[in-house]
Short mmCIF file of C-alpha atoms in Angstrom, two decimals:
data_model
loop_
_atom_site.label_atom_id
_atom_site.label_comp_id
_atom_site.label_asym_id
_atom_site.label_seq_id
_atom_site.Cartn_x
_atom_site.Cartn_y
_atom_site.Cartn_z
CA MET A 1 39.81 48.91 -74.63
CA ILE A 2 39.13 45.22 -74.17
CA ARG A 3 40.76 43.09 -76.75
CA ARG A 4 38.44 40.47 -78.31
CA ARG A 5 40.41 37.26 -78.47
CA ARG A 6 38.20 34.17 -78.08
CA LYS A 7 34.55 33.45 -78.76
CA VAL A 8 32.46 30.83 -76.98
CA LEU A 9 29.46 29.28 -78.68
CA LEU A 10 27.04 27.15 -76.67
CA GLY A 11 23.60 25.65 -77.14
CA CYS A 12 21.56 22.73 -78.64
CA ALA A 13 17.91 21.92 -78.07
CA SER A 14 17.37 21.53 -74.31
CA ALA A 15 21.06 20.89 -73.64
CA LEU A 16 24.14 23.07 -74.02
CA LEU A 17 25.77 22.87 -77.44
CA VAL A 18 27.80 24.29 -80.23
CA GLY A 19 29.43 22.09 -82.74
CA GLY A 20 30.02 18.40 -82.53
CA GLY A 21 26.51 17.02 -82.11
CA CYS A 22 24.23 16.67 -79.10
CA SER A 23 22.06 14.01 -77.50
CA ASP A 24 18.37 14.96 -77.59
CA THR A 25 17.32 11.93 -75.58
CA PRO A 26 17.08 12.70 -71.82
CA ARG A 27 17.96 10.06 -69.25
CA GLU A 28 18.15 9.81 -65.47
CA SER A 29 21.48 10.91 -64.00
CA PRO A 30 22.97 11.03 -60.47
CA LEU A 31 24.98 14.16 -61.19
CA ALA A 32 24.77 17.73 -59.98
CA GLY A 33 21.90 20.15 -59.81
CA GLY A 34 18.15 19.60 -59.51
CA SER A 35 16.16 16.77 -57.98
CA SER A 36 16.13 13.06 -58.76
CA THR A 37 12.96 13.39 -60.84
CA GLU A 38 14.57 15.72 -63.37
CA THR A 39 16.11 14.45 -66.59
CA SER A 40 19.69 14.93 -67.67
CA ASN A 41 21.12 16.16 -70.97
CA THR A 42 24.40 16.46 -72.77
CA LEU A 43 26.61 19.40 -71.90
CA ALA A 44 28.67 20.30 -74.96
CA ALA A 45 30.65 23.29 -76.18
CA ARG A 46 33.18 24.28 -78.82
CA PHE A 47 35.60 27.21 -78.48
CA VAL A 48 36.97 29.15 -81.45
CA ASP A 49 38.89 32.38 -81.95
CA ASP A 50 37.82 35.40 -84.00
CA ASP A 51 38.97 33.69 -87.17
CA GLY A 52 36.96 30.55 -86.39
CA ARG A 53 40.02 28.48 -85.50
CA PRO A 54 39.58 26.00 -82.61
CA VAL A 55 41.15 26.82 -79.24
CA ALA A 56 42.81 23.48 -78.56
CA HIS A 57 43.69 21.98 -75.17
CA ALA A 58 42.74 25.02 -73.01
CA ALA A 59 41.92 24.25 -69.35
CA VAL A 60 38.19 24.12 -68.51
CA SER A 61 36.48 24.02 -65.10
CA ILE A 62 32.74 23.32 -64.78
CA ARG A 63 30.90 23.50 -61.45
CA PRO A 64 27.33 23.98 -60.27
CA ALA A 65 26.98 27.78 -60.11
CA ASP A 66 26.71 27.80 -56.30
CA TRP A 67 29.40 25.18 -55.66
CA GLY A 68 31.99 25.90 -52.99
CA ARG A 69 34.61 23.99 -51.08
CA GLY A 70 33.00 23.95 -47.63
CA GLU A 71 34.52 24.63 -44.26
CA PRO A 72 34.34 21.90 -41.57
CA GLY A 73 30.71 21.50 -40.49
CA ASP A 74 29.30 23.21 -43.59
CA SER A 75 27.24 21.25 -46.07
CA ILE A 76 28.10 23.21 -49.20
CA SER A 77 29.68 20.20 -50.88
CA ALA A 78 26.48 18.19 -50.60
CA GLN A 79 25.63 14.74 -51.94
CA GLY A 80 24.72 14.49 -55.61
CA ARG A 81 26.88 17.40 -56.75
CA THR A 82 29.67 17.02 -59.28
CA ARG A 83 32.78 18.77 -60.53
CA LEU A 84 34.58 18.51 -63.83
CA ASP A 85 38.14 19.58 -64.66
CA THR A 86 39.25 18.83 -68.17
CA THR A 87 40.86 20.26 -71.29
CA LEU A 88 39.43 21.03 -74.67
CA GLY A 89 40.02 18.60 -77.49
CA ALA A 90 42.15 19.29 -80.53
CA ASP A 91 39.06 20.74 -82.25
CA GLY A 92 38.37 23.04 -79.25
CA SER A 93 35.34 21.03 -78.12
CA ILE A 94 34.07 19.45 -74.90
CA ARG A 95 31.19 17.00 -74.51
CA VAL A 96 29.90 15.52 -71.24
CA VAL A 97 26.81 13.34 -70.78
CA GLY A 98 24.93 13.36 -67.47
CA PHE A 99 24.55 16.95 -66.27
CA ARG A 100 21.23 17.71 -64.62
CA PRO A 101 19.24 20.72 -65.77
CA GLY A 102 20.26 23.80 -63.83
CA ARG A 103 22.84 26.57 -63.76
CA TYR A 104 26.56 25.93 -64.07
CA ALA A 105 29.69 28.05 -63.86
CA MET A 106 32.13 27.45 -66.70
CA GLU A 107 35.63 28.86 -66.53
CA ILE A 108 38.22 28.70 -69.33
CA ARG A 109 41.77 29.91 -68.80
CA LEU A 110 44.18 30.83 -71.60
CA GLY A 111 47.28 32.63 -70.33
CA GLU A 112 46.36 36.05 -68.96
CA LEU A 113 42.88 35.84 -70.46
CA ALA A 114 39.91 34.07 -68.95
CA LEU A 115 36.20 33.55 -69.37
CA ARG A 116 33.71 32.94 -66.56
CA ARG A 117 30.02 32.66 -67.31
CA GLU A 118 27.00 31.15 -65.60
CA LEU A 119 25.11 28.98 -68.07
CA SER A 120 21.75 27.25 -67.90
CA THR A 121 20.97 23.97 -69.62
CA SER A 122 17.84 25.67 -70.99
CA GLU A 123 19.81 28.34 -72.88
CA GLN A 124 19.93 27.83 -76.63
CA GLU A 125 22.94 29.95 -77.63
CA VAL A 126 25.61 31.96 -75.83
CA LEU A 127 28.28 34.12 -77.45
CA ASP A 128 31.08 35.52 -75.31
CA THR A 129 34.72 36.60 -75.44
CA LEU A 130 37.69 35.90 -73.22
CA VAL A 131 38.82 39.12 -71.50
CA ARG A 132 41.48 40.16 -69.03
CA THR A 133 41.01 39.14 -65.41
CA ALA A 134 39.53 41.31 -62.66
CA GLY A 135 40.09 41.84 -58.95
CA LEU A 136 38.17 42.63 -55.78
CA ALA A 137 38.87 43.91 -52.27
CA GLY A 138 36.96 44.52 -49.07
CA VAL A 139 36.94 44.09 -45.31
CA PHE A 140 34.77 41.98 -43.00
CA GLN A 141 32.55 43.65 -40.43
CA PRO A 142 33.17 42.78 -37.66
CA ARG A 143 36.87 42.71 -38.49
CA TRP A 144 37.45 39.00 -37.90
CA ALA A 145 39.89 36.85 -39.83
CA GLY A 146 38.21 34.48 -42.24
CA VAL A 147 37.98 33.23 -45.81
CA VAL A 148 36.42 34.38 -49.10
CA ARG A 149 35.20 31.68 -51.51
CA LEU A 150 34.37 32.14 -55.17
CA LEU A 151 31.34 29.91 -55.69
CA GLY A 152 31.27 27.93 -58.90
CA THR A 153 34.98 27.16 -58.40
CA ASP A 154 37.30 25.56 -55.86
CA LEU A 155 39.01 28.91 -55.31
CA SER A 156 39.28 30.72 -51.98
CA ILE A 157 41.59 33.18 -50.23
CA PRO A 158 42.12 34.01 -46.55
CA THR A 159 41.71 37.50 -45.16
CA ASP A 160 44.35 39.12 -43.02
CA SER A 161 44.01 39.16 -39.23
CA ALA A 162 41.77 42.26 -39.43
CA GLY A 163 39.37 40.76 -41.96
CA ALA A 164 40.72 42.64 -45.01
CA PHE A 165 41.11 40.86 -48.35
CA ARG A 166 42.42 41.68 -51.82
CA TRP A 167 42.04 39.20 -54.65
CA THR A 168 43.34 39.64 -58.17
CA ASP A 169 43.34 37.33 -61.19
CA ILE A 170 39.60 36.55 -60.99
CA SER A 171 37.63 35.96 -64.16
CA ALA A 172 35.57 39.04 -64.97
CA GLY A 173 31.78 38.87 -64.97
CA THR A 174 29.06 38.14 -62.46
CA VAL A 175 30.36 36.22 -59.44
CA LEU A 176 28.80 34.74 -56.31
CA LEU A 177 31.01 35.22 -53.25
CA ASP A 178 30.75 33.36 -49.95
CA PHE A 179 32.24 34.85 -46.75
CA ARG A 180 32.99 33.19 -43.42
CA ALA A 181 34.81 34.29 -40.24
CA ASP A 182 35.29 32.60 -36.87
CA SER A 183 36.22 34.05 -33.49
CA ALA A 184 36.10 32.38 -30.07
CA GLY A 185 33.83 29.61 -31.36
CA VAL A 186 31.35 32.04 -32.97
CA VAL A 187 30.79 31.76 -36.73
CA ARG A 188 29.60 34.62 -38.96
CA LYS A 189 28.76 34.32 -42.63
CA GLY A 190 27.66 36.31 -45.65
CA ARG A 191 27.05 35.91 -49.37
CA ARG A 192 27.01 38.45 -52.20
CA ARG A 193 26.45 38.43 -55.94
CA THR A 194 28.30 41.17 -57.83
CA PHE A 195 29.65 42.08 -61.24
CA LEU A 196 33.43 42.40 -61.69
CA PRO A 197 34.46 44.46 -64.73
CA PRO A 198 37.61 43.31 -66.53
CA ARG A 199 41.03 44.86 -65.89
CA SER A 200 39.87 46.69 -62.75
CA LEU A 201 39.75 46.24 -58.97
CA SER A 202 36.25 46.30 -57.49
CA ASP A 203 36.16 47.54 -53.90
CA LEU A 204 33.29 45.90 -52.02
CA GLY A 205 33.92 48.10 -48.97
CA ASP A 206 32.50 46.79 -45.69
CA VAL A 207 31.14 43.25 -45.97
CA GLU A 208 28.64 42.65 -43.16
CA LEU A 209 28.75 39.17 -41.63
CA HIS A 210 26.03 37.75 -39.40
CA THR A 211 25.43 34.79 -37.12
CA LEU A 212 22.49 32.53 -37.88
CA ARG A 213 20.51 34.14 -35.06
CA ASP A 214 21.25 37.68 -36.33
CA GLU A 215 19.54 37.11 -39.68
CA ASP A 216 16.42 39.14 -40.46
CA PRO A 217 13.58 36.78 -41.49
CA SER A 218 11.98 39.57 -43.53
CA ASP A 219 14.77 39.02 -46.09
CA TRP A 220 13.13 35.71 -47.07
CA ARG A 221 10.28 35.61 -49.57
CA HIS A 222 8.52 32.42 -48.46
CA ARG A 223 7.43 30.92 -45.14
CA GLN A 224 5.46 27.81 -44.22
CA VAL A 225 4.31 27.23 -40.63
CA LEU A 226 4.04 23.67 -39.28
CA VAL A 227 2.27 22.92 -35.99
CA ILE A 228 3.89 20.30 -33.73
CA ASP A 229 0.73 18.50 -32.61
CA ASN A 230 1.26 16.08 -29.73
CA THR A 231 -2.44 15.86 -28.83
CA LEU A 232 -3.13 12.69 -30.85
CA THR A 233 0.17 10.83 -30.41
CA GLY A 234 -0.48 9.49 -26.90
CA ILE A 235 2.72 11.13 -25.66
CA THR A 236 1.86 12.96 -22.43
CA ARG A 237 5.32 13.76 -21.04
CA ASP A 238 7.49 16.65 -22.19
CA VAL A 239 10.51 15.67 -24.28
CA PRO A 240 13.68 17.79 -23.99
CA ASP A 241 16.44 18.29 -26.57
CA PHE A 242 14.77 16.59 -29.50
CA PRO A 243 16.08 16.43 -33.10
CA LEU A 244 12.86 16.89 -35.07
CA TRP A 245 12.66 15.39 -38.55
CA ILE A 246 10.78 17.59 -41.07
CA PRO A 247 10.28 16.08 -44.55
CA LEU A 248 10.19 18.70 -47.30
CA PRO A 249 7.27 18.71 -49.76
CA ASP A 250 7.93 19.14 -53.46
CA SER A 251 6.39 22.61 -53.33
CA ILE A 252 9.31 23.78 -51.18
CA ARG A 253 12.03 21.49 -52.51
CA ASP A 254 11.60 22.65 -56.10
CA GLN A 255 12.02 26.32 -55.14
CA LEU A 256 15.24 25.97 -53.14
CA ARG A 257 18.57 27.12 -54.47
CA THR A 258 20.69 24.29 -55.87
CA ASP A 259 22.89 24.23 -52.75
CA ARG A 260 19.87 24.71 -50.43
CA SER A 261 21.61 27.74 -48.91
CA ASP A 262 18.34 29.67 -48.54
CA LEU A 263 16.59 27.11 -46.30
CA ARG A 264 16.02 28.18 -42.67
CA VAL A 265 14.09 26.89 -39.64
CA ARG A 266 12.61 29.18 -36.98
CA ASP A 267 10.56 28.39 -33.85
CA GLU A 268 7.32 29.85 -32.47
CA HIS A 269 9.28 32.79 -31.05
CA ASP A 270 10.69 33.43 -34.55
CA SER A 271 14.15 32.53 -33.26
CA ALA A 272 16.51 30.76 -35.64
CA ARG A 273 17.07 27.06 -34.98
CA THR A 274 20.14 25.08 -35.97
CA PHE A 275 19.43 22.51 -38.67
CA GLU A 276 20.90 19.79 -40.88
CA ILE A 277 19.63 19.25 -44.43
CA SER A 278 19.26 15.62 -45.45
CA THR A 279 20.33 15.11 -49.07
CA ALA A 280 20.18 11.88 -51.05
CA ARG A 281 23.02 10.60 -53.23
CA ASP A 282 21.30 11.93 -56.36
CA GLY A 283 21.04 15.44 -54.89
CA THR A 284 17.39 15.21 -53.83
CA VAL A 285 16.58 17.08 -50.62
CA ARG A 286 14.75 14.64 -48.34
CA GLY A 287 14.08 16.97 -45.43
CA VAL A 288 15.69 18.76 -42.54
CA TRP A 289 16.65 17.96 -38.95
CA THR A 290 16.31 20.73 -36.39
CA ARG A 291 17.04 20.66 -32.65
CA LEU A 292 14.25 21.88 -30.37
CA ALA A 293 14.84 22.59 -26.68
CA ARG A 294 11.52 20.98 -25.68
CA ILE A 295 8.37 19.47 -27.17
CA ASP A 296 5.46 19.43 -24.73
CA GLY A 297 3.35 16.33 -24.23
CA SER A 298 -0.37 16.40 -25.10
CA SER A 299 0.09 19.85 -26.59
CA LYS A 300 0.10 21.71 -29.88
CA GLU A 301 1.55 24.95 -28.51
CA HIS A 302 4.81 24.61 -30.42
CA PHE A 303 5.33 25.24 -34.12
CA VAL A 304 8.20 25.70 -36.54
CA SER A 305 8.49 27.82 -39.67
CA LEU A 306 10.38 26.85 -42.82
CA LEU A 307 11.80 29.85 -44.71
CA TRP A 308 13.20 29.88 -48.25
CA GLY A 309 13.74 32.31 -51.09
CA ASN A 310 16.80 34.48 -50.47
CA GLU A 311 19.39 34.75 -53.24
CA GLU A 312 22.20 35.96 -50.98
CA ALA A 313 21.68 33.67 -47.98
CA PRO A 314 24.81 31.70 -46.91
CA ILE A 315 24.46 28.03 -46.11
CA TRP A 316 24.10 27.05 -42.43
CA SER A 317 23.25 23.36 -42.64
CA SER A 318 25.38 21.46 -40.11
CA GLY A 319 24.94 18.05 -38.49
CA PRO A 320 27.05 18.88 -35.41
CA SER A 321 24.86 21.91 -34.70
CA VAL A 322 21.84 19.61 -34.28
CA PHE A 323 23.50 16.52 -32.79
CA ASP A 324 25.57 18.63 -30.41
CA LEU A 325 28.27 17.24 -28.12
CA ASP A 326 27.22 19.76 -25.48
CA PHE A 327 23.86 18.02 -25.22
CA GLY A 328 25.27 14.52 -24.79
CA TRP A 329 25.36 13.31 -28.39
CA GLU A 330 28.19 10.85 -29.03
CA GLY A 331 27.08 9.38 -32.35
CA ALA A 332 24.36 9.81 -35.00
CA TRP A 333 24.46 8.01 -38.35
CA HIS A 334 21.71 8.65 -40.94
CA PHE A 335 23.11 6.26 -43.63
CA GLU A 336 21.78 8.65 -46.29
CA GLY A 337 24.00 7.39 -49.06
CA HIS A 338 27.10 7.56 -46.85
CA ASP A 339 28.31 6.36 -43.45
CA SER A 340 29.58 9.60 -41.92
CA CYS A 341 28.56 10.64 -38.43
CA ALA A 342 26.56 13.83 -37.76
CA VAL A 343 28.36 14.40 -34.44
CA ALA A 344 31.63 16.35 -34.46
CA ALA A 345 34.84 14.25 -34.38
CA CYS A 346 32.84 11.01 -34.53
CA SER A 347 34.11 8.07 -36.58
CA PRO A 348 32.31 6.99 -39.77
CA PHE A 349 31.42 3.39 -40.51
CA SER A 350 33.27 1.47 -43.18
CA GLY A 351 32.86 -1.97 -44.67
CA VAL A 352 30.74 -3.91 -47.14
CA ALA A 353 26.99 -3.31 -47.13
CA SER A 354 24.67 -1.97 -49.80
CA PHE A 355 22.19 0.91 -49.60
CA ASP A 356 18.43 0.35 -49.66
CA SER A 357 15.27 2.23 -48.71
CA GLY A 358 15.10 3.19 -45.05
CA ILE A 359 12.73 4.50 -42.41
CA VAL A 360 13.94 7.95 -43.52
CA GLY A 361 15.62 8.12 -46.91
CA GLU A 362 18.17 5.35 -47.29
CA ALA A 363 19.39 2.59 -44.97
CA ARG A 364 22.19 0.05 -44.93
CA ARG A 365 21.32 -3.45 -46.13
CA PHE A 366 23.07 -6.57 -44.79
CA GLU A 367 23.06 -10.11 -46.20
CA GLY A 368 24.36 -12.05 -43.19
CA THR A 369 28.02 -12.06 -44.22
CA GLY A 370 29.36 -8.50 -44.24
CA SER A 371 29.33 -5.86 -41.52
CA LEU A 372 30.35 -2.25 -40.90
CA VAL A 373 32.95 -1.02 -38.38
CA ALA A 374 33.47 2.41 -36.81
CA ARG A 375 36.85 2.81 -35.15
CA ASP A 376 36.86 3.52 -31.43
CA ALA A 377 37.11 7.23 -30.69
CA GLY A 378 37.04 6.82 -26.91
CA ARG A 379 33.45 8.09 -26.63
CA TRP A 380 31.16 5.04 -26.80
CA GLU A 381 31.53 3.74 -23.25
CA PRO A 382 30.08 6.44 -20.93
CA SER A 383 28.80 5.41 -17.50
CA ASP A 384 25.21 6.16 -18.62
CA PHE A 385 23.92 6.04 -22.17
CA SER A 386 20.95 5.89 -24.55
CA LEU A 387 20.91 3.98 -27.80
CA SER A 388 18.34 3.71 -30.60
CA LEU A 389 18.30 1.94 -33.96
CA TRP A 390 15.69 1.19 -36.62
CA VAL A 391 15.57 -2.46 -37.68
CA ASN A 392 13.89 -4.21 -40.61
CA LEU A 393 14.62 -7.87 -39.92
CA GLU A 394 14.40 -10.61 -42.56
CA ASP A 395 16.56 -13.35 -41.06
CA ILE A 396 19.85 -14.01 -39.28
CA ALA A 397 22.82 -16.20 -40.14
CA GLY A 398 23.08 -18.72 -37.32
CA SER A 399 21.41 -18.51 -33.93
CA GLU A 400 22.44 -14.93 -33.01
CA ALA A 401 23.13 -11.74 -34.98
CA ARG A 402 24.59 -8.48 -33.71
CA LEU A 403 22.64 -5.39 -34.65
CA VAL A 404 25.12 -3.01 -33.03
CA TRP A 405 27.99 -4.14 -30.82
CA LYS A 406 30.69 -2.28 -28.91
CA ASP A 407 33.83 -4.45 -28.64
CA SER A 408 35.66 -4.65 -25.32
CA ASP A 409 39.46 -4.54 -25.25
CA ALA A 410 39.44 -5.13 -29.03
CA GLN A 411 37.84 -8.55 -28.46
CA SER A 412 34.88 -9.00 -30.79
CA ALA A 413 33.61 -11.93 -28.70
CA LEU A 414 33.16 -9.72 -25.61
CA PRO A 415 30.75 -6.77 -25.74
CA THR A 416 30.90 -3.59 -23.71
CA TRP A 417 27.26 -3.34 -24.75
CA GLY A 418 25.27 -4.63 -27.66
CA LEU A 419 21.88 -5.16 -29.26
CA VAL A 420 21.45 -8.69 -30.61
CA VAL A 421 18.80 -10.76 -32.38
CA ARG A 422 18.21 -14.45 -31.69
CA LYS A 423 16.18 -17.03 -33.55
CA SER A 424 14.46 -19.95 -31.85
CA SER A 425 14.20 -23.46 -33.26
CA GLU A 426 10.60 -22.60 -34.16
CA GLY A 427 11.78 -19.59 -36.18
CA ALA A 428 10.65 -16.87 -33.76
CA PHE A 429 12.89 -13.81 -33.34
CA THR A 430 13.78 -11.95 -30.14
CA VAL A 431 15.87 -8.81 -29.71
CA GLY A 432 18.01 -8.23 -26.63
CA LEU A 433 20.34 -5.87 -24.81
CA ARG A 434 23.61 -7.17 -23.37
CA THR A 435 26.22 -5.28 -21.33
CA ARG A 436 29.66 -6.11 -19.99
CA GLY A 437 29.91 -7.73 -16.62
CA GLY A 438 27.43 -10.56 -16.88
CA HIS A 439 27.06 -14.08 -18.25
CA SER A 440 26.63 -14.35 -22.02
CA ASP A 441 22.92 -15.07 -21.55
CA SER A 442 22.30 -12.16 -19.18
CA GLY A 443 20.36 -9.10 -20.24
CA VAL A 444 16.78 -8.68 -21.37
CA PHE A 445 15.07 -10.00 -24.51
CA ALA A 446 11.72 -9.35 -26.16
CA PRO A 447 9.90 -10.50 -29.33
CA ILE A 448 10.55 -8.55 -32.54
CA LEU A 449 8.50 -8.69 -35.72
CA SER A 450 10.17 -9.32 -39.05
CA ARG A 451 9.79 -7.59 -42.44
CA ARG A 452 8.64 -4.26 -41.01
CA TRP A 453 10.43 -1.31 -39.46
CA VAL A 454 10.85 -1.63 -35.69
CA GLN A 455 12.49 0.86 -33.36
CA VAL A 456 14.84 -0.81 -30.88
CA ALA A 457 16.27 1.33 -28.07
CA ALA A 458 18.08 0.89 -24.79
CA THR A 459 19.31 2.86 -21.80
CA LEU A 460 21.82 2.24 -19.04
CA ASP A 461 21.10 4.29 -15.89
CA ARG A 462 23.55 3.65 -13.08
CA GLN A 463 21.75 5.98 -10.69
CA ARG A 464 18.70 3.72 -10.97
CA GLY A 465 20.92 0.65 -11.22
CA LYS A 466 18.99 -0.50 -14.29
CA ALA A 467 19.51 -1.26 -17.95
CA GLU A 468 16.30 -1.10 -19.99
CA LEU A 469 15.20 -2.29 -23.42
CA PHE A 470 12.51 -0.54 -25.50
CA VAL A 471 10.71 -1.84 -28.57
CA ASP A 472 8.68 0.70 -30.57
CA GLY A 473 8.79 3.17 -27.69
CA ILE A 474 7.51 0.74 -25.05
CA SER A 475 9.63 -0.72 -22.24
CA ALA A 476 10.30 -4.41 -22.88
CA GLY A 477 12.05 -5.08 -19.57
CA THR A 478 14.97 -4.17 -17.31
CA TYR A 479 17.84 -5.83 -15.50
CA ASP A 480 20.16 -4.74 -12.70
CA VAL A 481 23.54 -3.09 -13.30
CA ASP A 482 26.22 -1.95 -10.87
CA ALA A 483 26.05 1.65 -9.66
CA ALA A 484 29.79 2.05 -10.27
CA ALA A 485 30.84 2.04 -13.91
CA PRO A 486 33.67 -0.31 -14.86
CA ALA A 487 36.86 1.14 -16.27
CA PRO A 488 36.47 2.06 -19.96
CA ARG A 489 37.99 -0.31 -22.48
CA THR A 490 38.95 0.22 -26.09
CA GLY A 491 36.96 -1.42 -28.85
CA ASP A 492 35.35 -0.65 -32.17
CA LEU A 493 31.66 -0.27 -32.94
CA ARG A 494 30.29 -3.03 -35.17
CA LEU A 495 27.05 -3.05 -37.13
CA GLY A 496 25.07 -5.86 -38.75
CA GLU A 497 27.19 -8.97 -38.03
CA GLY A 498 25.18 -12.06 -39.03
CA PHE A 499 22.12 -9.91 -39.77
CA VAL A 500 19.92 -10.12 -42.86
CA GLY A 501 17.82 -7.02 -43.47
CA ARG A 502 18.12 -3.24 -43.17
CA LEU A 503 19.36 -0.92 -40.41
CA ASP A 504 18.79 2.83 -40.23
CA GLU A 505 19.15 5.92 -37.99
CA LEU A 506 21.58 4.77 -35.31
CA ARG A 507 21.89 7.21 -32.38
CA PHE A 508 24.04 7.08 -29.24
CA ALA A 509 24.16 9.60 -26.38
CA SER A 510 25.79 9.85 -22.95
CA VAL A 511 22.46 10.83 -21.33
CA VAL A 512 19.52 8.67 -20.30
CA ARG A 513 16.51 9.25 -22.56
CA SER A 514 12.96 8.66 -21.37
CA ALA A 515 10.39 6.28 -22.85
CA ALA A 516 8.54 9.38 -24.10
CA TRP A 517 11.68 10.50 -25.97
CA PHE A 518 11.89 7.18 -27.84
CA ASP A 519 8.13 7.19 -28.46
CA LEU A 520 8.31 10.68 -29.97
CA GLU A 521 11.11 9.53 -32.28
CA ARG A 522 8.90 6.62 -33.36
CA VAL A 523 5.94 8.93 -34.07
CA ASN A 524 8.18 11.47 -35.84
CA PHE A 525 9.30 8.78 -38.34
CA THR A 526 6.15 6.67 -38.73
CA ALA A 527 3.32 9.20 -38.28
CA THR A 528 4.95 12.43 -39.42
CA ARG A 529 1.76 13.96 -40.84
CA ARG A 530 -0.04 13.44 -37.55
CA LEU A 531 2.73 15.13 -35.59
CA LEU A 532 3.49 17.92 -38.11
CA HIS A 533 0.84 19.72 -40.12
CA PRO A 534 0.06 23.26 -41.37
#
């Protein structure tokens, strides 16, 4: 017989409350759960025992219900999500302002007793009792070693080498479990919601794990098909290995799970595509990147499908799966509220620059004094390369500013390669490409408009013996380069030195992109509805 030891009372208006007052006035909040357009409320609770006496100073953990500490490459711990670890006050109460509407997992521990319950900010009153902990066991199929995560907490346990696991001391109640196993570079995942009765061991038996490509699309409730229409873009050449940007409409965004784990992308053959979800700092889902093997010119034969609506779908969002080293990617920075790189083992930027609106989501804003630096990882000086960057120019400090600049032998005055902006005495701006090996005035320059978004790109092709500059997808000129690459030199990557304005979506690859590739990127960002439509 379960011994009733502690009661939990929650609820107040549209927030969570018992005892100690509650704010009825909603306000905007950058914390977890929901989109940026939703209001936030006070999360409050008071804990008492059967005699009504407060449970003082007990440990409390509050997480979004589908929170989990992600593995490398996973996006479970996405932007805009929050955690709270605290203790109850002397009167047994807790009060936090700034939680977004949504579902949360609250866990209270008191010796051998525990309470775990999923709560919604819309619930008016909850009554529950701390009970003895539970346990679970199972085995992965296939029998690969991996990890089991208890979502809504930071807790996880490893399996043994044969994929078996046994976990005791879990709070009883309904739990959401996340499973992952790796073998020889192949990742399999699973997710399951189950009820764990107190003081017993629940045997889950065989836990089936799948790769992304193994998933059955019939398990998803919703699908939207988008045609990739290249007939009106003016792009006639085929474009290989393209990271397509797909903005998400509110009709889809509002139906996704809080951690976006149910979102999938499939191609016209109904094959799963790798993808990266773009999430703003406030938790809003902007859209999704997906890598397509080819997009045909002057064609609308290709289409993609967005799938959502699966309660037990594990999360597969991963930047390195889209911007893949195996396809020549060496760097990709979205600047979506952070400066991390979407390519595996690629250095983030650091430094002083604010965030502002970008060509997609957010961008970095520079005021002519600060800059960002990414430490050299030995990958930004290949013999051939492609480079693209979105620029919104307002002014420069002095006669020349550096948009992006690869130092040479740790000397900031000497570039391995760089994109720069110059300003004439008449106030006209030009953008140029410079590479190591020539006079400081060598390279190629072209006019650039100010106070609007402009795509600036460049390639270095030693087989052709040419370096080429592109502005808004159109070649702006070339100059000769040696067929033999010089010996690589160390040096950091610098962004925005002497520049006033905004920079966004910096990409670098060790392959030579075509003019059509850059033009498709331009259309994808500036004329998305023309390129993608139902």
